[in-house]
């Protein structure tokens, strides 16, 4: 038996009706990117553990080291009692391990000392420039020549400084000579490292949709960049020294507010309203790359044995423009 169409009356429904015309308009532009990846990475790097956490990890490390040492000693003694040849071989391996650990500790101490010498040279340059002290500036030049004496890539520059230092008759001229002859090639190499790191962070942020992955890549890229910049300027790249230097750089950026950037910073790079037409991920990548460039320039200032005087500090805009060349759209005429 066939049935006709059935109709349902929905007019008596108790649910409130939605007025589509009263809905707010959809915004034409997405919110400006804020570089959340780099800001989170900076906070993680600059965060100083609490005193209670330091005590916990220190005591835990001491107890674990003691337990492992006692277990290894007992293991070696038991092998000596059962199989003397194997026991002596294991004992020799343990002694070699202890020697390697001691060498690693000595290398870390040398790294910290090297970074301390860079900081001392920087303070001496500031004092010589502030007092216009010619003798202090010349003494600083001799210290710098000694600091870089083992670097074959600075041989020609050191010879030029030695020949021309006596011709300078004020502190600013001596510092300018050292900057032009010795530090200019190092500045160029450090700028290339900053550009490479900014390009990597921008690309990963733009094309990798996983939030934790891009934070991890940004943190690793910045750690490696700061470590290489320190090596370029003469600071050896130890684990503890690199981490302390990285934390100091990020803490300085956070304290001064330089790690926060928005549309007003990235807009000159992409050409005004063009930013609103780009994808959200691309905008975040550009901002994170710009923030990485800021970190790199700050690392150059921290690791450089002399302050920027006659030579201008690298422009973050120029660095990020060179880093993103071919990726970032050209600004329309």
XYZ file of C-alpha atoms in Angstrom:
333
model
C 0.000 0.000 0.000
C 1.556 3.274 -1.104
C 1.668 6.263 1.163
C 1.693 9.938 0.216
C 4.314 12.452 1.260
C 4.520 13.276 4.967
C 4.879 16.852 6.274
C 6.168 17.960 9.677
C 5.271 21.262 11.253
C 8.381 22.795 12.810
C 6.824 26.117 13.625
C 6.142 25.290 17.267
C 9.771 24.421 18.115
C 10.994 25.906 21.394
C 14.551 26.447 20.095
C 15.476 30.121 19.497
C 15.774 31.187 15.911
C 19.124 32.470 14.650
C 19.080 35.749 12.766
C 21.752 35.350 10.087
C 21.662 39.027 9.247
C 22.708 39.965 12.798
C 25.895 37.852 12.693
C 29.157 39.854 12.809
C 30.991 40.150 9.499
C 33.901 37.841 8.759
C 37.174 39.781 9.114
C 38.910 40.462 5.814
C 42.375 39.917 7.236
C 43.741 37.323 9.605
C 45.419 38.568 12.802
C 49.025 39.546 12.291
C 51.576 36.833 13.031
C 53.373 37.237 16.341
C 56.231 34.746 16.106
C 54.909 32.451 18.823
C 57.409 29.718 17.942
C 60.452 31.920 18.548
C 58.932 33.527 21.637
C 58.307 30.099 23.177
C 61.806 28.912 22.218
C 63.305 32.072 23.751
C 61.393 31.570 26.997
C 62.551 27.961 27.199
C 66.186 28.924 26.565
C 66.219 31.904 28.925
C 64.333 30.226 31.753
C 66.533 29.819 34.814
C 65.701 26.788 36.966
C 64.669 27.456 40.535
C 67.070 26.883 43.405
C 65.059 23.867 44.562
C 65.248 22.338 41.066
C 69.028 22.916 40.944
C 69.434 21.200 44.313
C 67.276 18.289 43.153
C 69.179 17.712 39.918
C 72.539 18.209 41.623
C 71.794 15.667 44.354
C 70.252 13.253 41.858
C 73.311 13.475 39.614
C 75.645 12.957 42.590
C 73.730 9.900 43.825
C 73.484 8.342 40.352
C 77.191 8.950 39.702
C 78.123 7.412 43.067
C 75.903 4.374 42.492
C 77.267 3.799 38.988
C 80.868 4.199 40.185
C 80.420 1.733 43.064
C 78.677 -0.765 40.780
C 81.438 -0.465 38.182
C 84.116 -0.905 40.862
C 82.423 -3.995 42.289
C 82.005 -5.371 38.777
C 85.707 -4.883 38.015
C 86.777 -6.497 41.314
C 84.533 -9.499 40.737
C 85.997 -9.951 37.248
C 89.526 -9.728 38.647
C 88.694 -12.508 41.107
C 87.076 -14.771 38.495
C 88.875 -13.930 35.226
C 91.957 -11.805 35.918
C 92.693 -10.987 32.276
C 89.149 -9.793 31.583
C 89.085 -7.965 34.903
C 92.261 -6.040 34.069
C 90.848 -5.157 30.645
C 87.627 -3.804 32.178
C 89.629 -1.891 34.804
C 91.731 -0.303 32.072
C 88.541 0.694 30.244
C 87.152 2.320 33.402
C 90.383 4.254 33.932
C 90.277 5.410 30.302
C 86.672 6.527 30.771
C 87.604 8.573 33.841
C 90.460 10.213 31.918
C 88.129 11.113 29.043
C 85.610 12.636 31.468
C 88.367 14.695 33.100
C 89.517 15.903 29.672
C 85.953 16.924 28.825
C 85.712 18.872 32.085
C 89.023 20.613 31.349
C 87.810 21.500 27.861
C 84.623 23.006 29.276
C 86.673 25.059 31.725
C 88.883 26.254 28.860
C 85.751 27.189 26.913
C 84.416 29.250 29.799
C 87.819 30.906 30.148
C 87.863 31.735 26.443
C 84.428 33.343 26.649
C 85.604 35.243 29.707
C 88.565 36.609 27.724
C 86.204 37.822 24.993
C 84.108 39.590 27.592
C 87.234 41.121 29.127
C 88.393 42.420 25.728
C 84.966 43.957 25.145
C 85.032 45.761 28.509
C 88.581 46.979 27.889
C 87.530 48.421 24.517
C 84.588 50.226 26.122
C 86.889 51.713 28.756
C 89.516 52.799 26.197
C 86.883 54.488 24.039
C 85.176 56.164 26.990
C 88.485 57.603 28.283
C 90.005 58.191 24.815
C 93.079 56.377 26.152
C 95.539 55.767 23.312
C 97.857 53.558 25.351
C 94.962 51.403 26.543
C 93.751 51.055 22.958
C 97.203 49.976 21.759
C 97.483 47.518 24.648
C 94.084 46.167 23.654
C 95.346 45.742 20.095
C 98.304 43.702 21.343
C 95.956 41.547 23.412
C 93.765 40.937 20.367
C 96.784 39.987 18.257
C 97.742 37.464 20.913
C 94.183 36.205 21.171
C 94.041 35.414 17.435
C 97.676 34.381 16.946
C 96.738 30.720 16.329
C 94.141 31.581 13.665
C 95.677 31.178 10.220
C 92.746 32.997 8.592
C 93.675 36.181 10.484
C 97.389 36.161 9.595
C 97.251 38.867 6.918
C 94.972 41.052 9.064
C 97.298 40.778 12.055
C 100.250 41.807 9.907
C 98.367 44.872 8.652
C 97.458 45.885 12.202
C 101.057 45.481 13.369
C 102.317 47.644 10.501
C 99.783 50.437 10.900
C 99.092 50.598 14.640
C 101.982 52.995 15.228
C 100.453 55.409 12.712
C 97.303 55.868 14.801
C 97.290 58.728 17.315
C 93.982 58.329 19.133
C 92.024 55.476 20.667
C 89.162 55.647 18.180
C 91.575 55.301 15.232
C 93.163 52.209 16.792
C 89.770 50.574 17.390
C 88.648 51.501 13.870
C 91.802 49.951 12.410
C 91.225 46.698 14.304
C 87.575 46.611 13.244
C 88.380 47.203 9.581
C 91.319 44.818 9.277
C 90.550 42.036 11.756
C 86.838 41.938 12.546
C 85.273 42.810 9.172
C 85.808 39.287 7.722
C 84.598 37.735 10.973
C 81.489 39.948 10.928
C 80.720 38.797 7.379
C 81.068 35.128 8.353
C 78.852 35.630 11.424
C 76.215 37.401 9.303
C 76.112 34.426 6.936
C 75.453 32.119 9.890
C 72.600 34.374 11.015
C 71.086 34.362 7.529
C 71.285 30.570 7.298
C 69.605 30.107 10.687
C 66.868 32.639 9.893
C 66.167 30.916 6.568
C 65.948 27.506 8.245
C 63.596 28.665 11.005
C 61.360 30.555 8.556
C 61.129 27.595 6.178
C 60.367 25.030 8.881
C 57.716 27.239 10.499
C 56.047 27.891 7.146
C 55.935 24.280 5.922
C 55.817 22.099 9.071
C 52.342 22.162 10.650
C 53.431 20.548 13.940
C 53.790 23.176 16.672
C 56.231 21.253 18.887
C 58.366 20.354 15.881
C 58.883 23.957 14.788
C 59.641 25.061 18.369
C 62.261 22.330 18.651
C 63.792 23.211 15.283
C 63.850 26.918 16.176
C 65.564 26.224 19.499
C 68.162 23.902 17.952
C 68.830 26.279 15.055
C 69.369 29.212 17.422
C 71.619 27.173 19.719
C 73.740 26.096 16.757
C 73.822 29.633 15.360
C 75.004 31.167 18.646
C 77.579 28.423 19.054
C 78.990 29.009 15.567
C 79.052 32.784 16.034
C 81.027 32.338 19.250
C 83.451 30.044 17.406
C 83.899 32.594 14.594
C 84.885 35.299 17.071
C 87.247 33.013 18.961
C 85.106 31.452 21.661
C 85.365 27.676 21.691
C 82.056 25.852 21.457
C 81.721 23.819 24.630
C 78.400 22.425 25.824
C 78.116 24.356 29.096
C 79.635 27.537 27.696
C 77.337 27.491 24.668
C 74.263 26.986 26.826
C 75.245 29.785 29.218
C 75.907 32.096 26.293
C 72.580 31.193 24.683
C 70.688 31.805 27.896
C 72.416 35.177 28.333
C 71.498 36.239 24.793
C 67.845 35.211 25.119
C 67.546 36.713 28.607
C 68.860 40.023 27.265
C 66.385 39.963 24.369
C 63.448 39.169 26.647
C 64.470 41.838 29.179
C 64.631 44.516 26.478
C 61.442 43.337 24.722
C 63.316 42.757 21.471
C 62.010 39.199 21.114
C 58.435 40.463 20.669
C 57.602 41.469 17.114
C 54.422 41.981 15.160
C 53.097 43.300 11.913
C 54.909 46.643 12.318
C 58.251 44.840 12.145
C 57.597 42.389 9.323
C 55.483 44.766 7.202
C 58.452 46.607 5.594
C 59.859 43.248 4.530
C 56.800 42.029 2.652
C 55.405 45.249 1.291
C 52.570 46.764 3.289
C 49.153 45.152 2.914
C 50.652 42.131 1.167
C 51.063 40.501 4.580
C 47.299 40.264 4.963
C 47.104 38.317 1.704
C 49.702 35.736 2.699
C 48.952 32.482 4.451
C 49.065 32.398 8.222
C 51.925 29.882 8.288
C 54.006 31.908 5.861
C 53.550 35.032 7.980
C 54.570 33.146 11.127
C 57.618 31.793 9.316
C 58.677 35.272 8.222
C 58.301 36.681 11.741
C 60.156 33.745 13.321
C 62.949 34.193 10.795
C 63.122 37.891 11.666
C 63.277 37.092 15.381
C 66.053 34.579 14.716
C 67.938 37.352 12.918
C 67.501 39.537 15.989
C 68.918 36.773 18.169
C 71.852 36.384 15.797
C 72.685 40.100 15.796
C 72.495 40.128 19.603
C 74.825 37.109 19.706
C 77.281 38.974 17.462
C 77.269 41.894 19.906
C 77.830 39.583 22.871
C 80.550 37.432 21.285
C 82.380 40.209 19.441
C 85.613 41.231 21.232
C 84.995 44.896 20.325
C 81.792 46.949 20.319
C 80.446 48.242 17.022
C 81.877 51.753 16.625
C 82.706 53.004 13.124
C 81.359 49.807 11.590
C 77.575 49.718 11.782
C 75.784 46.950 13.594
C 74.161 44.571 11.071
C 70.621 45.610 10.216
C 68.059 42.948 11.092
C 65.927 43.994 8.121
C 68.797 43.558 5.673
C 69.782 40.237 7.227
C 66.263 38.807 7.008
C 65.769 40.213 3.496
C 68.923 38.422 2.305
C 67.977 35.279 4.225
C 64.505 35.068 2.695
C 65.497 36.118 -0.814
C 63.637 33.849 -3.214
C 61.139 32.881 -0.496
C 59.772 36.254 0.519
C 57.731 38.025 -2.175
C 59.352 41.103 -3.688
C 57.906 44.399 -2.536
C 55.734 45.849 -5.312
C 56.928 49.074 -6.879
